[in-house]
mmCIF file of C-alpha atoms and ligand atoms in Angstrom:
data_model
loop_
_atom_site.group_PDB
_atom_site.id
_atom_site.type_symbol
_atom_site.label_atom_id
_atom_site.label_comp_id
_atom_site.label_asym_id
_atom_site.label_seq_id
_atom_site.Cartn_x
_atom_site.Cartn_y
_atom_site.Cartn_z
ATOM 1 C CA UNK A 1440 -73.409 4.952 8.274
ATOM 2 C CA UNK A 1441 -75.385 6.963 5.749
ATOM 3 C CA UNK A 1442 -75.216 10.651 4.720
ATOM 4 C CA UNK A 1443 -77.322 13.669 3.846
ATOM 5 C CA UNK A 1444 -75.835 15.011 0.786
ATOM 6 C CA UNK A 1445 -76.556 18.270 -0.986
ATOM 7 C CA UNK A 1446 -75.583 18.919 -4.598
ATOM 8 C CA UNK A 1447 -75.382 22.677 -5.307
ATOM 9 C CA UNK A 1448 -75.575 23.479 -9.008
ATOM 10 C CA UNK A 1449 -77.761 20.111 -9.362
ATOM 11 C CA UNK A 1450 -79.325 20.985 -12.480
ATOM 12 C CA UNK A 1451 -76.171 21.546 -14.556
ATOM 13 C CA UNK A 1452 -73.769 19.148 -16.320
ATOM 14 C CA UNK A 1453 -71.597 18.155 -13.425
ATOM 15 C CA UNK A 1454 -74.377 18.337 -10.919
ATOM 16 C CA UNK A 1455 -76.400 15.541 -13.034
ATOM 17 C CA UNK A 1456 -73.207 13.566 -13.302
ATOM 18 C CA UNK A 1457 -72.779 13.530 -9.393
ATOM 19 C CA UNK A 1458 -76.388 12.364 -9.020
ATOM 20 C CA UNK A 1459 -75.512 9.534 -11.657
ATOM 21 C CA UNK A 1460 -72.413 8.491 -10.176
ATOM 22 C CA UNK A 1461 -73.516 8.522 -6.544
ATOM 23 C CA UNK A 1462 -76.384 6.071 -7.652
ATOM 24 C CA UNK A 1463 -74.254 3.899 -9.782
ATOM 25 C CA UNK A 1464 -71.423 3.835 -6.969
ATOM 26 C CA UNK A 1465 -73.842 3.021 -4.081
ATOM 27 C CA UNK A 1466 -72.904 6.043 -2.259
ATOM 28 C CA UNK A 1467 -74.033 5.661 1.245
ATOM 29 C CA UNK A 1468 -77.075 8.187 0.966
ATOM 30 C CA UNK A 1469 -79.745 8.601 3.493
ATOM 31 C CA UNK A 1470 -81.233 11.620 1.718
ATOM 32 C CA UNK A 1471 -80.159 13.553 -1.358
ATOM 33 C CA UNK A 1472 -80.919 17.137 -1.643
ATOM 34 C CA UNK A 1473 -80.787 18.938 -4.954
ATOM 35 C CA UNK A 1474 -79.855 22.551 -4.729
ATOM 36 C CA UNK A 1475 -79.597 25.346 -7.585
ATOM 37 C CA UNK A 1476 -80.391 29.003 -8.410
ATOM 38 C CA UNK A 1477 -83.775 30.521 -7.483
ATOM 39 C CA UNK A 1478 -84.565 30.090 -11.335
ATOM 40 C CA UNK A 1479 -84.526 26.280 -10.952
ATOM 41 C CA UNK A 1480 -85.963 26.030 -7.405
ATOM 42 C CA UNK A 1481 -89.325 24.315 -7.443
ATOM 43 C CA UNK A 1482 -88.534 22.070 -10.585
ATOM 44 C CA UNK A 1483 -88.599 18.496 -9.913
ATOM 45 C CA UNK A 1484 -85.785 16.070 -11.039
ATOM 46 C CA UNK A 1485 -86.343 12.296 -11.406
ATOM 47 C CA UNK A 1486 -83.647 10.206 -9.520
ATOM 48 C CA UNK A 1487 -84.499 6.517 -9.698
ATOM 49 C CA UNK A 1488 -88.015 5.927 -8.654
ATOM 50 C CA UNK A 1489 -87.990 9.277 -6.538
ATOM 51 C CA UNK A 1490 -88.969 12.716 -7.839
ATOM 52 C CA UNK A 1491 -86.746 15.483 -5.858
ATOM 53 C CA UNK A 1492 -87.786 18.988 -5.814
ATOM 54 C CA UNK A 1493 -85.107 21.319 -6.399
ATOM 55 C CA UNK A 1494 -84.426 23.724 -3.474
ATOM 56 C CA UNK A 1495 -82.950 27.158 -3.725
ATOM 57 C CA UNK A 1496 -79.231 27.208 -2.706
ATOM 58 C CA UNK A 1497 -79.140 30.103 -0.066
ATOM 59 C CA UNK A 1498 -77.687 30.675 3.487
ATOM 60 C CA UNK A 1499 -79.622 28.413 6.041
ATOM 61 C CA UNK A 1500 -80.154 25.414 3.757
ATOM 62 C CA UNK A 1501 -76.978 23.439 4.940
ATOM 63 C CA UNK A 1502 -78.071 22.834 8.319
ATOM 64 C CA UNK A 1503 -79.019 19.023 8.071
ATOM 65 C CA UNK A 1504 -76.544 18.277 5.113
ATOM 66 C CA UNK A 1505 -73.538 16.396 6.105
ATOM 67 C CA UNK A 1506 -71.675 16.695 2.569
ATOM 68 C CA UNK A 1507 -72.451 19.413 0.039
ATOM 69 C CA UNK A 1508 -70.767 19.059 -3.361
ATOM 70 C CA UNK A 1509 -70.507 22.506 -5.066
ATOM 71 C CA UNK A 1510 -70.853 22.115 -8.869
ATOM 72 C CA UNK A 1511 -71.824 25.639 -9.676
ATOM 73 C CA UNK A 1512 -69.457 28.562 -10.443
ATOM 74 C CA UNK A 1513 -66.754 30.348 -8.172
ATOM 75 C CA UNK A 1514 -69.329 32.959 -7.372
ATOM 76 C CA UNK A 1515 -71.667 30.504 -5.788
ATOM 77 C CA UNK A 1516 -68.896 28.958 -3.910
ATOM 78 C CA UNK A 1517 -67.743 32.335 -2.641
ATOM 79 C CA UNK A 1518 -71.342 33.175 -1.745
ATOM 80 C CA UNK A 1519 -72.286 30.032 0.173
ATOM 81 C CA UNK A 1520 -69.141 27.730 1.164
ATOM 82 C CA UNK A 1521 -68.788 29.489 4.356
ATOM 83 C CA UNK A 1522 -72.402 29.213 5.260
ATOM 84 C CA UNK A 1523 -72.163 25.561 4.619
ATOM 85 C CA UNK A 1524 -69.103 25.074 6.800
ATOM 86 C CA UNK A 1525 -70.470 27.228 9.611
ATOM 87 C CA UNK A 1526 -73.178 24.558 9.500
ATOM 88 C CA UNK A 1527 -70.976 21.919 10.011
ATOM 89 C CA UNK A 1528 -71.317 20.676 6.458
ATOM 90 C CA UNK A 1529 -68.112 19.374 4.642
ATOM 91 C CA UNK A 1530 -67.966 21.342 1.356
ATOM 92 C CA UNK A 1531 -66.248 19.559 -1.750
ATOM 93 C CA UNK A 1532 -65.961 22.168 -4.408
ATOM 94 C CA UNK A 1533 -65.384 21.981 -8.055
ATOM 95 C CA UNK A 1534 -64.919 25.645 -8.696
ATOM 96 C CA UNK A 1535 -61.320 27.353 -8.953
ATOM 97 C CA UNK A 1536 -62.572 29.822 -6.227
ATOM 98 C CA UNK A 1537 -60.584 28.510 -3.217
ATOM 99 C CA UNK A 1538 -58.251 25.824 -4.827
ATOM 100 C CA UNK A 1539 -54.888 27.793 -4.128
ATOM 101 C CA UNK A 1540 -55.886 28.827 -0.506
ATOM 102 C CA UNK A 1541 -53.338 27.151 1.897
ATOM 103 C CA UNK A 1542 -56.045 26.093 4.136
ATOM 104 C CA UNK A 1543 -58.002 24.196 1.366
ATOM 105 C CA UNK A 1544 -56.652 20.973 0.392
ATOM 106 C CA UNK A 1545 -56.709 20.377 -3.495
ATOM 107 C CA UNK A 1546 -57.016 16.589 -3.587
ATOM 108 C CA UNK A 1547 -56.919 13.783 -6.099
ATOM 109 C CA UNK A 1548 -57.329 10.649 -4.066
ATOM 110 C CA UNK A 1549 -54.834 8.484 -6.116
ATOM 111 C CA UNK A 1550 -52.231 11.069 -5.568
ATOM 112 C CA UNK A 1551 -52.558 13.172 -2.149
ATOM 113 C CA UNK A 1552 -55.207 11.483 -0.314
ATOM 114 C CA UNK A 1553 -53.585 12.070 3.158
ATOM 115 C CA UNK A 1554 -54.458 15.983 2.682
ATOM 116 C CA UNK A 1555 -57.965 14.818 3.066
ATOM 117 C CA UNK A 1556 -57.317 14.805 6.932
ATOM 118 C CA UNK A 1557 -56.456 18.272 7.406
ATOM 119 C CA UNK A 1558 -59.148 20.823 6.031
ATOM 120 C CA UNK A 1559 -61.075 23.588 7.465
ATOM 121 C CA UNK A 1560 -64.372 22.285 6.181
ATOM 122 C CA UNK A 1561 -63.567 22.785 2.314
ATOM 123 C CA UNK A 1562 -61.985 20.274 0.038
ATOM 124 C CA UNK A 1563 -61.197 21.688 -3.554
ATOM 125 C CA UNK A 1564 -61.268 19.625 -6.742
ATOM 126 C CA UNK A 1565 -58.900 20.418 -9.400
ATOM 127 C CA UNK A 1566 -59.398 21.694 -12.788
ATOM 128 C CA UNK A 1567 -60.586 19.083 -15.262
ATOM 129 C CA UNK A 1568 -57.345 19.410 -17.573
ATOM 130 C CA UNK A 1569 -54.984 19.231 -14.576
ATOM 131 C CA UNK A 1570 -56.646 16.144 -13.017
ATOM 132 C CA UNK A 1571 -56.646 14.253 -16.490
ATOM 133 C CA UNK A 1572 -52.961 15.158 -17.163
ATOM 134 C CA UNK A 1573 -51.864 14.169 -13.711
ATOM 135 C CA UNK A 1574 -53.294 10.636 -14.315
ATOM 136 C CA UNK A 1575 -50.672 10.090 -16.645
ATOM 137 C CA UNK A 1576 -47.819 12.254 -15.147
ATOM 138 C CA UNK A 1577 -47.838 11.225 -11.415
ATOM 139 C CA UNK A 1578 -46.895 7.462 -12.030
ATOM 140 C CA UNK A 1579 -44.016 8.533 -14.219
ATOM 141 C CA UNK A 1580 -43.085 11.284 -11.523
ATOM 142 C CA UNK A 1581 -42.763 8.857 -8.713
ATOM 143 C CA UNK A 1582 -40.523 6.547 -11.158
ATOM 144 C CA UNK A 1583 -38.152 9.348 -12.711
ATOM 145 C CA UNK A 1584 -38.671 12.358 -10.457
ATOM 146 C CA UNK A 1585 -40.274 15.215 -12.796
ATOM 147 C CA UNK A 1586 -38.521 18.459 -13.501
ATOM 148 C CA UNK A 1587 -40.422 20.060 -16.206
ATOM 149 C CA UNK A 1588 -43.244 19.757 -18.598
ATOM 150 C CA UNK A 1589 -44.518 21.164 -22.039
ATOM 151 C CA UNK A 1590 -48.183 20.560 -22.685
ATOM 152 C CA UNK A 1591 -51.021 20.990 -25.179
ATOM 153 C CA UNK A 1592 -54.778 20.381 -24.323
ATOM 154 C CA UNK A 1593 -57.418 19.283 -26.511
ATOM 155 C CA UNK A 1594 -60.562 20.124 -24.390
ATOM 156 C CA UNK A 1595 -64.036 19.103 -25.018
ATOM 157 C CA UNK A 1596 -66.889 21.612 -25.367
ATOM 158 C CA UNK A 1597 -68.692 20.034 -22.284
ATOM 159 C CA UNK A 1598 -65.970 21.680 -20.206
ATOM 160 C CA UNK A 1599 -67.709 25.014 -21.139
ATOM 161 C CA UNK A 1600 -71.110 23.549 -20.187
ATOM 162 C CA UNK A 1601 -74.553 22.638 -21.778
ATOM 163 C CA UNK A 1602 -74.822 25.658 -24.051
ATOM 164 C CA UNK A 1603 -71.508 24.960 -25.529
ATOM 165 C CA UNK A 1604 -72.529 21.318 -26.472
ATOM 166 C CA UNK A 1605 -75.848 22.901 -27.917
ATOM 167 C CA UNK A 1606 -73.736 25.470 -29.873
ATOM 168 C CA UNK A 1607 -71.450 22.531 -31.231
ATOM 169 C CA UNK A 1608 -74.362 20.507 -32.344
ATOM 170 C CA UNK A 1609 -76.222 23.640 -33.842
ATOM 171 C CA UNK A 1610 -73.227 24.463 -35.795
ATOM 172 C CA UNK A 1611 -72.601 21.129 -37.361
ATOM 173 C CA UNK A 1612 -76.522 21.038 -38.251
ATOM 174 C CA UNK A 1613 -76.549 24.417 -39.730
ATOM 175 C CA UNK A 1614 -73.116 23.594 -41.757
ATOM 176 C CA UNK A 1615 -74.819 20.192 -43.228
ATOM 177 C CA UNK A 1616 -78.057 22.156 -43.912
ATOM 178 C CA UNK A 1617 -75.954 24.970 -45.728
ATOM 179 C CA UNK A 1618 -77.353 27.548 -43.101
ATOM 180 C CA UNK A 1619 -75.407 30.540 -41.609
ATOM 181 C CA UNK A 1620 -73.313 29.481 -38.642
ATOM 182 C CA UNK A 1621 -73.666 31.734 -35.448
ATOM 183 C CA UNK A 1622 -71.167 31.714 -32.429
ATOM 184 C CA UNK A 1623 -72.540 32.650 -29.039
ATOM 185 C CA UNK A 1624 -70.553 30.805 -26.629
ATOM 186 C CA UNK A 1625 -67.077 31.018 -28.158
ATOM 187 C CA UNK A 1626 -65.415 33.870 -29.871
ATOM 188 C CA UNK A 1627 -65.106 31.709 -33.110
ATOM 189 C CA UNK A 1628 -66.965 29.014 -34.770
ATOM 190 C CA UNK A 1629 -66.262 25.708 -32.820
ATOM 191 C CA UNK A 1630 -67.365 23.091 -35.285
ATOM 192 C CA UNK A 1631 -64.712 22.017 -37.657
ATOM 193 C CA UNK A 1632 -62.341 24.387 -35.709
ATOM 194 C CA UNK A 1633 -59.860 24.499 -32.826
ATOM 195 C CA UNK A 1634 -59.658 27.575 -30.630
ATOM 196 C CA UNK A 1635 -56.294 28.194 -28.538
ATOM 197 C CA UNK A 1636 -58.289 30.177 -25.921
ATOM 198 C CA UNK A 1637 -59.657 28.490 -22.875
ATOM 199 C CA UNK A 1638 -60.625 31.001 -19.879
ATOM 200 C CA UNK A 1639 -59.341 34.646 -20.287
ATOM 201 C CA UNK A 1640 -55.979 35.980 -21.148
ATOM 202 C CA UNK A 1641 -53.311 37.293 -18.493
ATOM 203 C CA UNK A 1642 -50.932 40.051 -18.927
ATOM 204 C CA UNK A 1643 -48.393 37.271 -19.530
ATOM 205 C CA UNK A 1644 -50.112 35.849 -22.467
ATOM 206 C CA UNK A 1645 -51.308 32.895 -20.873
ATOM 207 C CA UNK A 1646 -55.013 31.934 -20.257
ATOM 208 C CA UNK A 1647 -56.445 31.319 -16.977
ATOM 209 C CA UNK A 1648 -56.644 27.372 -17.847
ATOM 210 C CA UNK A 1649 -52.943 27.468 -18.666
ATOM 211 C CA UNK A 1650 -52.047 29.112 -15.260
ATOM 212 C CA UNK A 1651 -54.394 26.620 -13.447
ATOM 213 C CA UNK A 1652 -52.733 23.767 -14.867
ATOM 214 C CA UNK A 1653 -49.338 25.069 -13.638
ATOM 215 C CA UNK A 1654 -50.108 26.142 -10.064
ATOM 216 C CA UNK A 1655 -52.455 23.080 -9.575
ATOM 217 C CA UNK A 1656 -50.071 20.579 -10.611
ATOM 218 C CA UNK A 1657 -47.328 22.030 -8.197
ATOM 219 C CA UNK A 1658 -49.820 22.050 -5.277
ATOM 220 C CA UNK A 1659 -51.250 18.524 -5.876
ATOM 221 C CA UNK A 1660 -47.907 16.805 -6.568
ATOM 222 C CA UNK A 1661 -46.125 18.966 -3.859
ATOM 223 C CA UNK A 1662 -43.615 20.224 -6.506
ATOM 224 C CA UNK A 1663 -43.622 23.926 -5.974
ATOM 225 C CA UNK A 1664 -40.639 24.398 -8.535
ATOM 226 C CA UNK A 1665 -42.214 22.306 -11.251
ATOM 227 C CA UNK A 1666 -41.825 24.185 -14.489
ATOM 228 C CA UNK A 1667 -44.954 24.084 -16.578
ATOM 229 C CA UNK A 1668 -45.440 25.421 -20.191
ATOM 230 C CA UNK A 1669 -49.109 25.027 -21.251
ATOM 231 C CA UNK A 1670 -51.200 25.781 -24.236
ATOM 232 C CA UNK A 1671 -54.942 25.032 -23.707
ATOM 233 C CA UNK A 1672 -57.116 24.447 -26.997
ATOM 234 C CA UNK A 1673 -60.746 24.212 -27.262
ATOM 235 C CA UNK A 1674 -61.683 21.356 -29.912
ATOM 236 C CA UNK A 1675 -64.989 20.172 -31.357
ATOM 237 C CA UNK A 1676 -65.196 17.082 -29.091
ATOM 238 C CA UNK A 1677 -68.227 16.663 -26.893
ATOM 239 C CA UNK A 1678 -66.832 14.916 -23.741
ATOM 240 C CA UNK A 1679 -63.411 13.948 -22.495
ATOM 241 C CA UNK A 1680 -60.534 16.286 -22.468
ATOM 242 C CA UNK A 1681 -56.913 15.044 -24.124
ATOM 243 C CA UNK A 1682 -53.549 16.233 -23.140
ATOM 244 C CA UNK A 1683 -50.143 15.715 -25.114
ATOM 245 C CA UNK A 1684 -47.347 15.992 -22.598
ATOM 246 C CA UNK A 1685 -43.603 16.117 -23.047
ATOM 247 C CA UNK A 1686 -42.136 15.689 -19.715
ATOM 248 C CA UNK A 1687 -38.320 15.941 -18.590
ATOM 249 C CA UNK A 1688 -37.321 14.040 -15.376
ATOM 250 C CA UNK A 1689 -34.372 13.899 -13.063
ATOM 251 C CA UNK A 1690 -33.335 10.340 -13.559
ATOM 252 C CA UNK A 1691 -32.642 8.347 -16.893
ATOM 253 C CA UNK A 1692 -35.873 7.084 -18.262
ATOM 254 C CA UNK A 1693 -36.979 3.770 -20.058
ATOM 255 C CA UNK A 1694 -40.041 2.830 -21.678
ATOM 256 C CA UNK A 1695 -40.679 -0.568 -20.154
ATOM 257 C CA UNK A 1696 -40.495 1.059 -16.491
ATOM 258 C CA UNK A 1697 -42.827 3.850 -17.730
ATOM 259 C CA UNK A 1698 -45.436 1.462 -19.041
ATOM 260 C CA UNK A 1699 -45.163 -0.558 -16.038
ATOM 261 C CA UNK A 1700 -45.725 2.372 -13.932
ATOM 262 C CA UNK A 1701 -48.856 3.761 -15.778
ATOM 263 C CA UNK A 1702 -50.248 0.080 -15.833
ATOM 264 C CA UNK A 1703 -50.049 -0.288 -12.092
ATOM 265 C CA UNK A 1704 -51.381 3.137 -11.360
ATOM 266 C CA UNK A 1705 -54.939 3.064 -10.139
ATOM 267 C CA UNK A 1706 -56.163 6.318 -12.151
ATOM 268 C CA UNK A 1707 -54.893 5.106 -15.316
ATOM 269 C CA UNK A 1708 -55.383 2.466 -18.043
ATOM 270 C CA UNK A 1709 -52.477 1.926 -20.327
ATOM 271 C CA UNK A 1710 -53.652 1.897 -23.816
ATOM 272 C CA UNK A 1711 -50.266 1.767 -25.796
ATOM 273 C CA UNK A 1712 -50.315 -0.440 -28.739
ATOM 274 C CA UNK A 1713 -49.792 2.040 -31.806
ATOM 275 C CA UNK A 1714 -48.924 -0.795 -34.177
ATOM 276 C CA UNK A 1715 -52.344 -1.969 -33.840
ATOM 277 C CA UNK A 1716 -53.986 1.511 -33.731
ATOM 278 C CA UNK A 1717 -54.323 1.245 -30.158
ATOM 279 C CA UNK A 1718 -54.038 4.630 -28.146
ATOM 280 C CA UNK A 1719 -56.681 6.486 -25.947
ATOM 281 C CA UNK A 1720 -59.254 8.741 -27.740
ATOM 282 C CA UNK A 1721 -61.794 10.872 -26.259
ATOM 283 C CA UNK A 1722 -64.794 8.847 -27.499
ATOM 284 C CA UNK A 1723 -63.241 5.748 -25.991
ATOM 285 C CA UNK A 1724 -62.201 7.262 -22.580
ATOM 286 C CA UNK A 1725 -65.694 9.261 -22.097
ATOM 287 C CA UNK A 1726 -67.884 7.776 -19.132
ATOM 288 C CA UNK A 1727 -64.670 5.747 -17.987
ATOM 289 C CA UNK A 1728 -63.407 5.907 -14.334
ATOM 290 C CA UNK A 1729 -59.780 5.563 -15.494
ATOM 291 C CA UNK A 1730 -58.048 7.899 -17.841
ATOM 292 C CA UNK A 1731 -56.480 6.323 -20.972
ATOM 293 C CA UNK A 1732 -52.621 6.766 -21.146
ATOM 294 C CA UNK A 1733 -50.768 6.021 -24.432
ATOM 295 C CA UNK A 1734 -48.357 6.823 -27.202
ATOM 296 C CA UNK A 1735 -45.373 6.567 -24.571
ATOM 297 C CA UNK A 1736 -42.161 7.315 -26.263
ATOM 298 C CA UNK A 1737 -38.771 8.727 -25.508
ATOM 299 C CA UNK A 1738 -38.840 12.363 -26.244
ATOM 300 C CA UNK A 1739 -36.357 13.370 -28.847
ATOM 301 C CA UNK A 1740 -35.983 17.155 -27.650
ATOM 302 C CA UNK A 1741 -35.649 16.736 -23.745
ATOM 303 C CA UNK A 1742 -32.786 14.977 -21.554
ATOM 304 C CA UNK A 1743 -34.487 11.979 -19.956
ATOM 305 C CA UNK A 1744 -37.741 12.877 -21.509
ATOM 306 C CA UNK A 1745 -40.839 11.043 -22.153
ATOM 307 C CA UNK A 1746 -43.804 12.230 -24.365
ATOM 308 C CA UNK A 1747 -47.366 10.666 -23.931
ATOM 309 C CA UNK A 1748 -51.035 11.118 -24.903
ATOM 310 C CA UNK A 1749 -53.590 10.997 -22.228
ATOM 311 C CA UNK A 1750 -57.647 11.238 -22.473
ATOM 312 C CA UNK A 1751 -59.931 11.344 -19.710
ATOM 313 C CA UNK A 1752 -63.520 12.099 -18.922
ATOM 314 C CA UNK A 1753 -63.589 15.970 -17.863
ATOM 315 C CA UNK A 1754 -66.947 15.619 -16.321
ATOM 316 C CA UNK A 1755 -66.063 12.635 -14.380
ATOM 317 C CA UNK A 1756 -62.180 12.423 -13.445
ATOM 318 C CA UNK A 1757 -62.190 16.322 -14.061
ATOM 319 C CA UNK A 1758 -65.065 16.993 -11.891
ATOM 320 C CA UNK A 1759 -67.990 14.857 -10.511
ATOM 321 C CA UNK A 1760 -66.030 11.538 -10.019
ATOM 322 C CA UNK A 1761 -62.960 12.976 -8.393
ATOM 323 C CA UNK A 1762 -65.276 14.653 -6.040
ATOM 324 C CA UNK A 1763 -67.194 11.490 -5.150
ATOM 325 C CA UNK A 1764 -64.158 9.461 -4.759
ATOM 326 C CA UNK A 1765 -62.831 11.959 -2.084
ATOM 327 C CA UNK A 1766 -65.789 11.742 -0.270
ATOM 328 C CA UNK A 1767 -65.911 7.891 -0.541
ATOM 329 C CA UNK A 1768 -62.081 7.629 0.728
ATOM 330 C CA UNK A 1769 -63.109 10.171 3.730
ATOM 331 C CA UNK A 1770 -65.865 7.378 4.645
ATOM 332 C CA UNK A 1771 -63.762 4.549 4.251
ATOM 333 C CA UNK A 1772 -60.988 5.971 6.381
ATOM 334 C CA UNK A 1773 -63.402 7.218 9.165
ATOM 335 C CA UNK A 1774 -62.600 10.949 8.421
ATOM 336 C CA UNK A 1775 -66.384 11.938 7.645
ATOM 337 C CA UNK A 1776 -68.889 12.138 10.482
ATOM 338 C CA UNK A 1777 -72.605 12.236 9.842
ATOM 339 C CA UNK A 1778 -74.582 14.800 11.882
ATOM 340 C CA UNK A 1779 -77.463 12.131 12.343
ATOM 341 C CA UNK A 1780 -74.902 9.475 13.754
ATOM 342 C CA UNK A 1781 -74.913 10.726 17.397
ATOM 343 C CA UNK A 1782 -78.724 10.230 17.110
ATOM 344 C CA UNK A 1783 -78.727 6.819 15.531
ATOM 345 C CA UNK A 1784 -78.820 3.739 17.689
HETATM 346 C C1 LIG B 2056 -62.940 23.725 -19.312
HETATM 347 N N1 LIG B 2056 -61.500 23.703 -17.436
HETATM 348 O O1 LIG B 2056 -62.766 22.817 -19.985
HETATM 349 C C2 LIG B 2056 -62.678 24.003 -17.867
HETATM 350 C C3 LIG B 2056 -63.999 23.270 -17.076
HETATM 351 N N2 LIG B 2056 -63.495 23.333 -15.800
HETATM 352 O O2 LIG B 2056 -63.286 24.972 -19.994
#
C-alpha cells in the first residue's frame, strides 16, 4: 500500500529534511504534495527526478491526502490541523501547539509506540531537546526507575531556523573580516557566545523551552510526578543539540548495567570511551538516526545518581525523523489506512 503525503511547511528546514528522509528511507509514497504559505506557493522544488510545484496550505487542500506532516509553526497547526482531520487525513505535527492536549498522543516510537493507536486524527512530535534527552534517559529509567533530573542544554542554531544559521555564519564572517557584527534573530551575538535564553521567559523565571522539557518528558514517559530542573542554552553550533543530564533514580545504580541498557536501546548509540577521547559531539551526531550517549558516570551529588551527555540531530530525531518513524510504525502495524486503498484492486 502507498500513501499520498503532504508536507505543510515544505520550504522550511524541517520540511526539507522530511522530503529527504522519506526518499532515503523509501517511504511508501504514491504522491508527495508540498504545501507552504501563499508566499511560497507556485515555486518548484526538485525532488529526485521530479519537479514539484508548491501549493498553498489552506482549507480544502487535504481532501486527497492520507498523511500530512505539519512542519510549520503553531499558528499554522492551529489554523489548519482540524481541517485536515475533518478531511480524513492523519496529522503528524511538529509544533508545540497541541502537544499537551489529552486527546493528542505525544509519541517517540522507541518509548510509547502503543499510543499511536488511540488518537483523534492528530499525533504530536516532541520538542527537539526533549526527544534527544529521552534517547539517553529512557533506557536508564527502565533499568533504575527515574526520580528527578537536572539538565542543561547546548542547542544549535538550526533549532531556530534557517535565518539563525545565516546569522551565525554572517557573524563569523564579519568577525574574521574585522567588520561590525549585527544581531537580528537573537538578542545577543551568537558567534563565539552562549545565550541562556531559548523561547520566551515565563513568570517563574523558566523559559518556554525549559517548561516544555519538563511537561513533555512527563507525558511521554508516563511519569506525571517527575521532577525536572532545566536550563536551556543556545550555542554557536549549526546542527545537533546536546544535553548534560544528572538523573536521580529510585534504585541503586551501576555503570555496567547503565551502559548495557543504553547500548541495547534502539534510539541510542553508546559512545563512551573517554580515555580514547570517545564521547558524542554534535558534529559527529548530526545527520545520524541514533543519538549519541556517553560520559556515563556515577553522579557525586545525588543519591542513586548517574550523569551523562547526549547529542542528537535536532532536525532529525528532534523533528523530521521522529515524525517519519511514527508514520512508518503506523504503516507496519496496519494502523494507517490510505484513502485510495478501497479503490485499489
Ligand atoms: C529550538 N526547540 O531549538 C527549538 C526548536 N523546536 O529552539
